GROMACS .gro file of C-alpha atoms in nm:
model
  193
    1LEU     CA    1   0.319  -2.371   1.689
    2MET     CA    2   0.167  -2.119   1.980
    3ASN     CA    3  -0.145  -2.081   1.815
    4ALA     CA    4  -0.193  -2.512   1.852
    5ALA     CA    5  -0.071  -2.477   2.188
    6VAL     CA    6  -0.285  -2.206   2.265
    7ALA     CA    7  -0.594  -2.415   2.107
    8GLN     CA    8  -0.571  -2.690   2.261
    9ASP     CA    9  -0.445  -2.510   2.590
   10VAL     CA   10  -0.141  -2.742   2.636
   11GLU     CA   11   0.230  -2.574   2.699
   12PRO     CA   12   0.428  -2.559   2.351
   13ALA     CA   13   0.646  -2.780   2.472
   14ARG     CA   14   0.432  -3.036   2.486
   15ILE     CA   15   0.342  -3.062   2.095
   16THR     CA   16   0.733  -3.068   1.989
   17GLN     CA   17   0.845  -3.349   2.222
   18HIS     CA   18   0.916  -3.574   1.943
   19CYS     CA   19   1.052  -3.295   1.734
   20ASP     CA   20   1.424  -3.349   1.611
   21SER     CA   21   1.401  -2.913   1.522
   22VAL     CA   22   1.158  -2.640   1.664
   23SER     CA   23   1.142  -2.259   1.458
   24LEU     CA   24   0.953  -2.025   1.597
   25CYS     CA   25   0.933  -1.690   1.422
   26PHE     CA   26   0.845  -1.368   1.637
   27SER     CA   27   0.642  -1.180   1.385
   28LYS     CA   28   0.270  -1.124   1.244
   29GLY     CA   29   0.065  -1.399   1.573
   30LEU     CA   30   0.319  -1.277   1.880
   31GLY     CA   31   0.417  -0.876   1.718
   32ALA     CA   32   0.736  -0.898   1.679
   33PRO     CA   33   0.895  -0.650   1.365
   34ALA     CA   34   1.114  -0.985   1.252
   35GLY     CA   35   1.319  -1.273   1.425
   36ALA     CA   36   1.279  -1.612   1.534
   37VAL     CA   37   1.471  -1.909   1.727
   38LEU     CA   38   1.588  -2.226   1.575
   39ALA     CA   39   1.618  -2.520   1.855
   40GLY     CA   40   1.733  -2.865   1.847
   41ARG     CA   41   2.042  -3.074   1.816
   42ARG     CA   42   2.318  -2.912   1.925
   43ALA     CA   43   2.510  -3.067   1.592
   44PHE     CA   44   2.213  -2.925   1.405
   45VAL     CA   45   2.227  -2.552   1.580
   46ALA     CA   46   2.608  -2.481   1.509
   47GLU     CA   47   2.544  -2.596   1.091
   48ALA     CA   48   2.202  -2.387   1.083
   49TRP     CA   49   2.438  -2.147   1.229
   50ARG     CA   50   2.719  -2.184   0.980
   51VAL     CA   51   2.501  -2.132   0.659
   52ARG     CA   52   2.362  -1.856   0.831
   53LYS     CA   53   2.674  -1.687   0.858
   54LEU     CA   54   2.751  -1.791   0.485
   55LEU     CA   55   2.393  -1.705   0.325
   56GLY     CA   56   2.483  -1.348   0.447
   57GLY     CA   57   2.286  -1.307   0.728
   58GLY     CA   58   2.374  -1.136   1.032
   59MET     CA   59   2.217  -0.891   1.287
   60ARG     CA   60   2.270  -0.538   1.486
   61GLN     CA   61   2.071  -0.467   1.779
   62ALA     CA   62   1.939  -0.818   1.732
   63GLY     CA   63   1.885  -0.665   2.175
   64VAL     CA   64   1.609  -0.445   2.007
   65LEU     CA   65   1.376  -0.733   1.877
   66ALA     CA   66   1.459  -0.953   2.130
   67ALA     CA   67   1.233  -0.755   2.354
   68ALA     CA   68   1.061  -0.733   2.143
   69ALA     CA   69   1.020  -1.105   2.074
   70ARG     CA   70   1.008  -1.128   2.457
   71VAL     CA   71   0.707  -0.920   2.503
   72GLY     CA   72   0.509  -1.167   2.213
   73LEU     CA   73   0.612  -1.483   2.399
   74GLU     CA   74   0.435  -1.326   2.767
   75GLN     CA   75   0.135  -1.221   2.556
   76ALA     CA   76   0.049  -1.489   2.327
   77GLU     CA   77  -0.182  -1.687   2.512
   78ALA     CA   78  -0.389  -1.327   2.503
   79THR     CA   79  -0.305  -1.248   2.162
   80LEU     CA   80  -0.333  -1.531   1.959
   81ARG     CA   81  -0.659  -1.600   2.180
   82ARG     CA   82  -0.820  -1.269   2.012
   83ASP     CA   83  -0.688  -1.365   1.678
   84HIS     CA   84  -0.901  -1.676   1.749
   85ASP     CA   85  -1.227  -1.563   1.854
   86ASN     CA   86  -1.194  -1.298   1.609
   87ALA     CA   87  -1.132  -1.595   1.365
   88ARG     CA   88  -1.431  -1.778   1.450
   89ARG     CA   89  -1.690  -1.411   1.524
   90PHE     CA   90  -1.580  -1.401   1.098
   91ALA     CA   91  -1.651  -1.742   1.031
   92GLN     CA   92  -1.959  -1.727   1.259
   93GLY     CA   93  -2.077  -1.442   1.024
   94ILE     CA   94  -2.053  -1.645   0.710
   95SER     CA   95  -2.198  -1.948   0.866
   96GLY     CA   96  -2.497  -1.719   1.017
   97PRO     CA   97  -2.835  -1.853   1.130
   98SER     CA   98  -2.946  -1.975   0.797
   99GLY     CA   99  -2.587  -2.097   0.695
  100HIS     CA  100  -2.458  -1.849   0.461
  101LEU     CA  101  -2.379  -1.485   0.439
  102LEU     CA  102  -2.629  -1.265   0.425
  103ASN     CA  103  -2.875  -1.582   0.281
  104SER     CA  104  -2.612  -1.539  -0.005
  105PRO     CA  105  -2.501  -1.937  -0.132
  106LEU     CA  106  -2.167  -1.712  -0.204
  107CYS     CA  107  -1.956  -1.865   0.041
  108SER     CA  108  -1.888  -2.136   0.358
  109VAL     CA  109  -1.746  -2.242   0.560
  110SER     CA  110  -1.724  -2.514   0.775
  111LEU     CA  111  -1.739  -2.382   1.137
  112PRO     CA  112  -1.583  -2.758   1.324
  113ALA     CA  113  -1.291  -2.672   1.103
  114VAL     CA  114  -1.189  -2.328   1.286
  115GLU     CA  115  -0.937  -2.444   1.529
  116THR     CA  116  -0.730  -2.175   1.541
  117ASN     CA  117  -0.684  -1.813   1.340
  118ILE     CA  118  -0.718  -1.986   1.023
  119VAL     CA  119  -1.054  -1.949   0.842
  120MET     CA  120  -1.113  -2.237   0.453
  121VAL     CA  121  -1.361  -2.001   0.360
  122ALA     CA  122  -1.506  -2.313   0.026
  123ALA     CA  123  -1.661  -2.061  -0.245
  124LYS     CA  124  -1.995  -2.178  -0.480
  125GLY     CA  125  -2.104  -2.125  -0.741
  126GLY     CA  126  -1.855  -2.150  -0.942
  127TRP     CA  127  -1.888  -1.798  -0.990
  128PRO     CA  128  -1.692  -1.603  -0.853
  129SER     CA  129  -1.364  -1.799  -0.837
  130PRO     CA  130  -1.190  -1.773  -0.518
  131ALA     CA  131  -0.931  -1.536  -0.661
  132GLU     CA  132  -1.179  -1.372  -0.823
  133LEU     CA  133  -1.344  -1.326  -0.530
  134CYS     CA  134  -0.980  -1.209  -0.298
  135THR     CA  135  -0.940  -0.901  -0.620
  136TYR     CA  136  -1.347  -0.779  -0.493
  137MET     CA  137  -1.245  -0.830  -0.136
  138GLN     CA  138  -0.952  -0.586  -0.226
  139ALA     CA  139  -1.039  -0.307  -0.422
  140VAL     CA  140  -1.232  -0.035  -0.287
  141SER     CA  141  -1.489   0.103  -0.530
  142GLU     CA  142  -1.683   0.518  -0.468
  143GLU     CA  143  -2.014   0.263  -0.411
  144GLU     CA  144  -1.901   0.062  -0.111
  145VAL     CA  145  -1.745   0.459   0.109
  146ALA     CA  146  -2.150   0.534  -0.027
  147GLU     CA  147  -2.341   0.222   0.030
  148THR     CA  148  -2.136   0.121   0.386
  149GLY     CA  149  -1.943   0.473   0.487
  150TYR     CA  150  -1.605   0.259   0.446
  151ALA     CA  151  -1.305   0.182   0.281
  152VAL     CA  152  -1.224  -0.142   0.351
  153SER     CA  153  -0.969  -0.342   0.172
  154VAL     CA  154  -0.943  -0.688   0.285
  155LEU     CA  155  -0.640  -0.936   0.232
  156LEU     CA  156  -0.741  -1.301   0.185
  157PHE     CA  157  -0.524  -1.557  -0.014
  158PRO     CA  158  -0.699  -1.805  -0.269
  159TRP     CA  159  -0.632  -2.114  -0.130
  160SER     CA  160  -0.754  -2.302  -0.429
  161ALA     CA  161  -1.022  -2.390  -0.701
  162HIS     CA  162  -1.252  -2.396  -0.533
  163THR     CA  163  -1.111  -2.270  -0.134
  164LEU     CA  164  -1.006  -1.872   0.011
  165ARG     CA  165  -0.794  -1.843   0.299
  166ALA     CA  166  -0.804  -1.595   0.537
  167VAL     CA  167  -0.565  -1.501   0.859
  168TRP     CA  168  -0.635  -1.322   1.162
  169HIS     CA  169  -0.308  -1.157   1.352
  170CYS     CA  170  -0.231  -0.941   1.636
  171ASP     CA  171  -0.281  -0.640   1.421
  172VAL     CA  172  -0.678  -0.709   1.333
  173SER     CA  173  -0.924  -0.638   1.596
  174ALA     CA  174  -1.295  -0.757   1.665
  175HIS     CA  175  -1.345  -0.368   1.451
  176ASP     CA  176  -1.161  -0.471   1.154
  177THR     CA  177  -1.294  -0.836   1.135
  178GLU     CA  178  -1.648  -0.620   1.176
  179LEU     CA  179  -1.595  -0.453   0.848
  180ALA     CA  180  -1.418  -0.761   0.738
  181MET     CA  181  -1.693  -0.998   0.748
  182ASN     CA  182  -1.944  -0.652   0.665
  183LYS     CA  183  -1.740  -0.586   0.312
  184LEU     CA  184  -1.776  -1.000   0.264
  185GLY     CA  185  -2.149  -0.900   0.246
  186PHE     CA  186  -2.162  -0.630   0.046
  187VAL     CA  187  -1.978  -0.855  -0.240
  188ALA     CA  188  -2.198  -1.101  -0.246
  189ARG     CA  189  -2.507  -0.813  -0.273
  190LYS     CA  190  -2.280  -0.641  -0.554
  191CYS     CA  191  -2.258  -1.028  -0.690
  192GLN     CA  192  -2.567  -1.134  -0.724
  193GLU     CA  193  -2.671  -0.878  -0.921
   0.00000   0.00000   0.00000
């Protein structure tokens, strides 16, 4: 919700105005260690509260988490815009001037589809598969450290048979994004070899 609101430059209420209920998580993008809020009609929220208690849900010191959530909400626009910028920078690095990372046909990205902090990467050529590419991106080898000077482990998700997903959140910096692009370049070169 918050990523969509920032990307569209509208208030979250504008997006949710026709919804019966809304749930918002305060971790990841907003940076709180935990916590979520549920909004809806009084009877719906009362039933959710009852079910949460039945399932053993309850928290002590919730005010500390609420304070972290408040800071996350107050800084949401700047934080999420930074995440969006990093995601776009990564996507542009894959697309590059020739349409492929380091002139490699390994993967591609549709830049117009990168609207928020999510980048869907198309794996080309059938090998490596998205799952294999994710494994290569996570692994660190001595050869990588010797060649690049860095030990970088990038967590990606194999979304489908031909696509993998990269997601940015408040703990991923512009420098981390550059390292991820360099790692993808290293993996692409090794796969071509």
